[in-house]
Amino acid sequence: MGVTIHFEGRLRDEAAFQRLVLQVEAFAETKGWPTRRFEESDVRLARVIDEHDVDYVGPTRGVEAQPHPDSEALRFEFDQSLFMQDFCKTQFAGLETHRDVVELLRELAPHFEVFDAFDDGEFWETNDVHVLNQHLKTIDGLLADMKRKDPGGVGPIRLESGRIVDFIESDQGEAPLEPKGLKRLLGFLRR
């Protein structure tokens, strides 16, 4: 529900990978974002390609930055063919963070053979902060309405994976979720 930027692409070559990592780190340093490089030997990535669910299983490597404590991590995780697909929710981090994430994606796009982005806030497409701000306000209003209608609901919640769930409804208006019930629900959502 919250404003999210979705992006994917395949890098031109190994040199482009090296340049991208350095560029992410340099950009993040200017913004005060923490970064980390990673390399994993066996990962399962759930992807959607041409509207079909496609899992990748194998090694990955890349870099991630944390644009804001209230956003998801901006993760560039590449498979063996230098393809990546991810998203970053910025709804709770504000307009400036969203704008900065889009700025970085635009700077990185030339490293890719093909690069696509879809922005729920339409800033990628329009470069219009007024349009982005309207989307952020609309979602904030919808979430406030959900909380008023369901005071036992909770959100936003950061999962162990780092992903953010906007709102979890209570059980038909009953008391707020108890820690045991919430733990069970979050375990289910992590699958």
Tab-separated table of C-alpha atoms in Angstrom:
chain	number	residue	atom	x	y	z
A	1	MET	CA	0.000	0.000	0.000
A	2	GLY	CA	2.665	2.544	1.027
A	3	VAL	CA	4.560	4.451	-1.652
A	4	THR	CA	7.231	2.124	-3.022
A	5	ILE	CA	9.762	2.253	-5.853
A	6	HIS	CA	10.134	-0.976	-7.848
A	7	PHE	CA	13.184	-1.442	-10.069
A	8	GLU	CA	14.980	-4.079	-12.117
A	9	GLY	CA	17.654	-4.490	-14.723
A	10	ARG	CA	20.662	-6.349	-16.049
A	11	LEU	CA	24.099	-4.781	-15.801
A	12	ARG	CA	26.232	-4.400	-18.914
A	13	ASP	CA	29.204	-6.340	-17.546
A	14	GLU	CA	31.390	-7.056	-14.515
A	15	ALA	CA	33.015	-3.627	-14.737
A	16	ALA	CA	29.540	-2.047	-14.495
A	17	PHE	CA	28.936	-4.055	-11.316
A	18	GLN	CA	32.139	-2.712	-9.752
A	19	ARG	CA	31.307	0.870	-10.769
A	20	LEU	CA	27.734	0.560	-9.459
A	21	VAL	CA	28.893	-0.617	-6.032
A	22	LEU	CA	31.340	2.282	-5.744
A	23	GLN	CA	28.733	4.770	-6.960
A	24	VAL	CA	26.117	3.563	-4.455
A	25	GLU	CA	28.649	3.869	-1.643
A	26	ALA	CA	29.751	7.357	-2.734
A	27	PHE	CA	26.172	8.624	-3.094
A	28	ALA	CA	25.189	7.116	0.253
A	29	GLU	CA	28.163	8.756	1.959
A	30	THR	CA	27.038	12.207	0.745
A	31	LYS	CA	23.570	11.529	2.228
A	32	GLY	CA	24.800	9.951	5.464
A	33	TRP	CA	23.244	6.576	4.611
A	34	PRO	CA	24.918	3.465	6.014
A	35	THR	CA	25.906	0.861	3.411
A	36	ARG	CA	27.149	-2.694	3.323
A	37	ARG	CA	28.445	-4.987	0.631
A	38	PHE	CA	27.338	-8.607	0.651
A	39	GLU	CA	27.957	-11.896	-1.093
A	40	GLU	CA	25.785	-14.958	-0.523
A	41	SER	CA	26.449	-18.466	-1.828
A	42	ASP	CA	22.887	-19.829	-1.860
A	43	VAL	CA	19.862	-17.525	-1.944
A	44	ARG	CA	16.272	-17.902	-3.075
A	45	LEU	CA	14.843	-14.751	-4.647
A	46	ALA	CA	11.146	-14.574	-5.492
A	47	ARG	CA	10.782	-12.577	-8.694
A	48	VAL	CA	8.039	-11.639	-11.124
A	49	ILE	CA	9.160	-11.684	-14.766
A	50	ASP	CA	6.672	-11.009	-17.552
A	51	GLU	CA	3.889	-11.340	-14.973
A	52	HIS	CA	5.013	-14.857	-13.961
A	53	ASP	CA	6.457	-15.895	-10.603
A	54	VAL	CA	10.040	-17.006	-11.169
A	55	ASP	CA	12.352	-18.031	-8.335
A	56	TYR	CA	16.090	-17.621	-8.639
A	57	VAL	CA	18.201	-19.969	-6.533
A	58	GLY	CA	21.956	-19.515	-6.395
A	59	PRO	CA	24.685	-17.075	-5.448
A	60	THR	CA	24.117	-13.331	-5.198
A	61	ARG	CA	26.222	-10.282	-4.447
A	62	GLY	CA	25.744	-6.592	-4.237
A	63	VAL	CA	25.408	-3.568	-2.024
A	64	GLU	CA	22.640	-2.075	0.072
A	65	ALA	CA	22.070	1.336	1.581
A	66	GLN	CA	19.654	2.419	4.305
A	67	PRO	CA	18.239	5.755	3.118
A	68	HIS	CA	16.262	6.464	6.304
A	69	PRO	CA	15.421	4.623	9.536
A	70	ASP	CA	11.760	4.577	8.442
A	71	SER	CA	12.339	3.280	4.893
A	72	GLU	CA	13.210	-0.142	3.636
A	73	ALA	CA	16.795	-0.801	2.602
A	74	LEU	CA	17.715	0.081	-0.968
A	75	ARG	CA	19.183	-3.235	-2.075
A	76	PHE	CA	21.043	-4.004	-5.293
A	77	GLU	CA	21.285	-7.815	-5.246
A	78	PHE	CA	22.597	-9.362	-8.461
A	79	ASP	CA	22.427	-12.966	-9.589
A	80	GLN	CA	25.072	-14.729	-11.687
A	81	SER	CA	23.790	-13.111	-14.886
A	82	LEU	CA	24.029	-9.625	-13.278
A	83	PHE	CA	20.224	-9.289	-13.150
A	84	MET	CA	18.489	-7.725	-10.149
A	85	GLN	CA	14.912	-6.934	-9.173
A	86	ASP	CA	13.854	-5.244	-5.954
A	87	PHE	CA	11.798	-2.500	-4.355
A	88	CYS	CA	12.155	0.087	-1.614
A	89	LYS	CA	9.216	1.404	0.429
A	90	THR	CA	9.723	5.047	1.389
A	91	GLN	CA	6.182	5.883	2.580
A	92	PHE	CA	7.205	6.485	6.187
A	93	ALA	CA	10.520	8.219	5.437
A	94	GLY	CA	9.173	11.325	3.728
A	95	LEU	CA	9.371	13.101	0.414
A	96	GLU	CA	13.089	13.956	0.531
A	97	THR	CA	14.128	10.340	1.065
A	98	HIS	CA	11.942	9.198	-1.810
A	99	ARG	CA	13.385	11.887	-4.054
A	100	ASP	CA	16.957	10.874	-3.087
A	101	VAL	CA	16.284	7.198	-3.869
A	102	VAL	CA	14.968	8.121	-7.317
A	103	GLU	CA	17.970	10.394	-7.889
A	104	LEU	CA	20.335	7.502	-7.139
A	105	LEU	CA	18.420	5.125	-9.410
A	106	ARG	CA	18.639	7.648	-12.252
A	107	GLU	CA	22.394	7.983	-11.730
A	108	LEU	CA	22.805	4.189	-11.782
A	109	ALA	CA	20.622	3.503	-14.844
A	110	PRO	CA	23.460	3.969	-17.414
A	111	HIS	CA	25.278	0.942	-15.923
A	112	PHE	CA	22.454	-1.323	-17.119
A	113	GLU	CA	21.718	-2.849	-20.520
A	114	VAL	CA	18.060	-2.444	-19.627
A	115	PHE	CA	16.718	-0.705	-16.548
A	116	ASP	CA	13.062	-0.310	-15.582
A	117	ALA	CA	11.520	1.435	-12.620
A	118	PHE	CA	7.962	1.887	-11.464
A	119	ASP	CA	7.266	4.434	-8.763
A	120	ASP	CA	4.004	4.341	-6.810
A	121	GLY	CA	4.603	8.033	-6.088
A	122	GLU	CA	5.072	8.762	-9.819
A	123	PHE	CA	8.220	10.809	-9.141
A	124	TRP	CA	10.369	8.538	-11.350
A	125	GLU	CA	7.954	9.124	-14.222
A	126	THR	CA	7.056	12.802	-13.698
A	127	ASN	CA	9.872	14.365	-11.624
A	128	ASP	CA	7.039	16.317	-9.976
A	129	VAL	CA	7.346	16.673	-6.190
A	130	HIS	CA	3.740	17.880	-5.958
A	131	VAL	CA	2.478	14.622	-7.477
A	132	LEU	CA	4.725	12.617	-5.123
A	133	ASN	CA	3.569	14.629	-2.112
A	134	GLN	CA	-0.069	14.039	-3.037
A	135	HIS	CA	0.508	10.269	-3.190
A	136	LEU	CA	2.246	10.297	0.212
A	137	LYS	CA	-0.594	12.319	1.750
A	138	THR	CA	-3.250	10.064	0.196
A	139	ILE	CA	-1.674	6.923	1.652
A	140	ASP	CA	-1.160	8.611	5.035
A	141	GLY	CA	-4.870	9.460	5.011
A	142	LEU	CA	-5.881	5.919	4.084
A	143	LEU	CA	-3.722	4.487	6.869
A	144	ALA	CA	-5.156	6.972	9.384
A	145	ASP	CA	-8.673	5.925	8.352
A	146	MET	CA	-7.781	2.249	8.781
A	147	LYS	CA	-6.417	2.940	12.267
A	148	ARG	CA	-9.556	4.885	13.232
A	149	LYS	CA	-11.818	2.074	11.995
A	150	ASP	CA	-9.684	-0.615	13.632
A	151	PRO	CA	-8.010	0.767	16.776
A	152	GLY	CA	-6.744	-2.722	17.614
A	153	GLY	CA	-4.789	-2.913	14.379
A	154	VAL	CA	-1.068	-2.195	14.309
A	155	GLY	CA	1.339	-0.619	11.890
A	156	PRO	CA	3.643	0.176	10.427
A	157	ILE	CA	5.706	-2.864	11.449
A	158	ARG	CA	9.233	-3.704	10.319
A	159	LEU	CA	9.693	-7.428	9.747
A	160	GLU	CA	12.938	-9.267	10.498
A	161	SER	CA	13.611	-9.203	6.757
A	162	GLY	CA	13.636	-5.391	6.903
A	163	ARG	CA	10.421	-5.094	4.900
A	164	ILE	CA	7.704	-2.839	6.264
A	165	VAL	CA	4.056	-3.884	6.622
A	166	ASP	CA	1.832	-0.804	6.569
A	167	PHE	CA	-1.003	-2.084	8.740
A	168	ILE	CA	-2.218	-5.348	10.194
A	169	GLU	CA	-5.897	-5.536	11.061
A	170	SER	CA	-6.946	-6.820	14.460
A	171	ASP	CA	-9.095	-9.912	14.675
A	172	GLN	CA	-12.504	-8.406	13.843
A	173	GLY	CA	-12.093	-5.397	16.100
A	174	GLU	CA	-10.963	-7.338	19.165
A	175	ALA	CA	-8.191	-6.168	21.477
A	176	PRO	CA	-4.814	-5.352	19.934
A	177	LEU	CA	-2.742	-8.313	18.873
A	178	GLU	CA	-0.974	-9.918	21.784
A	179	PRO	CA	2.780	-10.461	21.356
A	180	LYS	CA	2.235	-14.217	20.900
A	181	GLY	CA	-0.352	-13.695	18.150
A	182	LEU	CA	1.732	-10.984	16.516
A	183	LYS	CA	4.810	-13.213	16.558
A	184	ARG	CA	2.828	-16.015	14.852
A	185	LEU	CA	1.495	-13.595	12.218
A	186	LEU	CA	4.927	-12.131	11.486
A	187	GLY	CA	6.329	-15.645	11.141
A	188	PHE	CA	3.696	-16.336	8.505
A	189	LEU	CA	4.422	-13.067	6.663
A	190	ARG	CA	8.160	-13.875	6.484
A	191	ARG	CA	7.516	-16.996	4.392
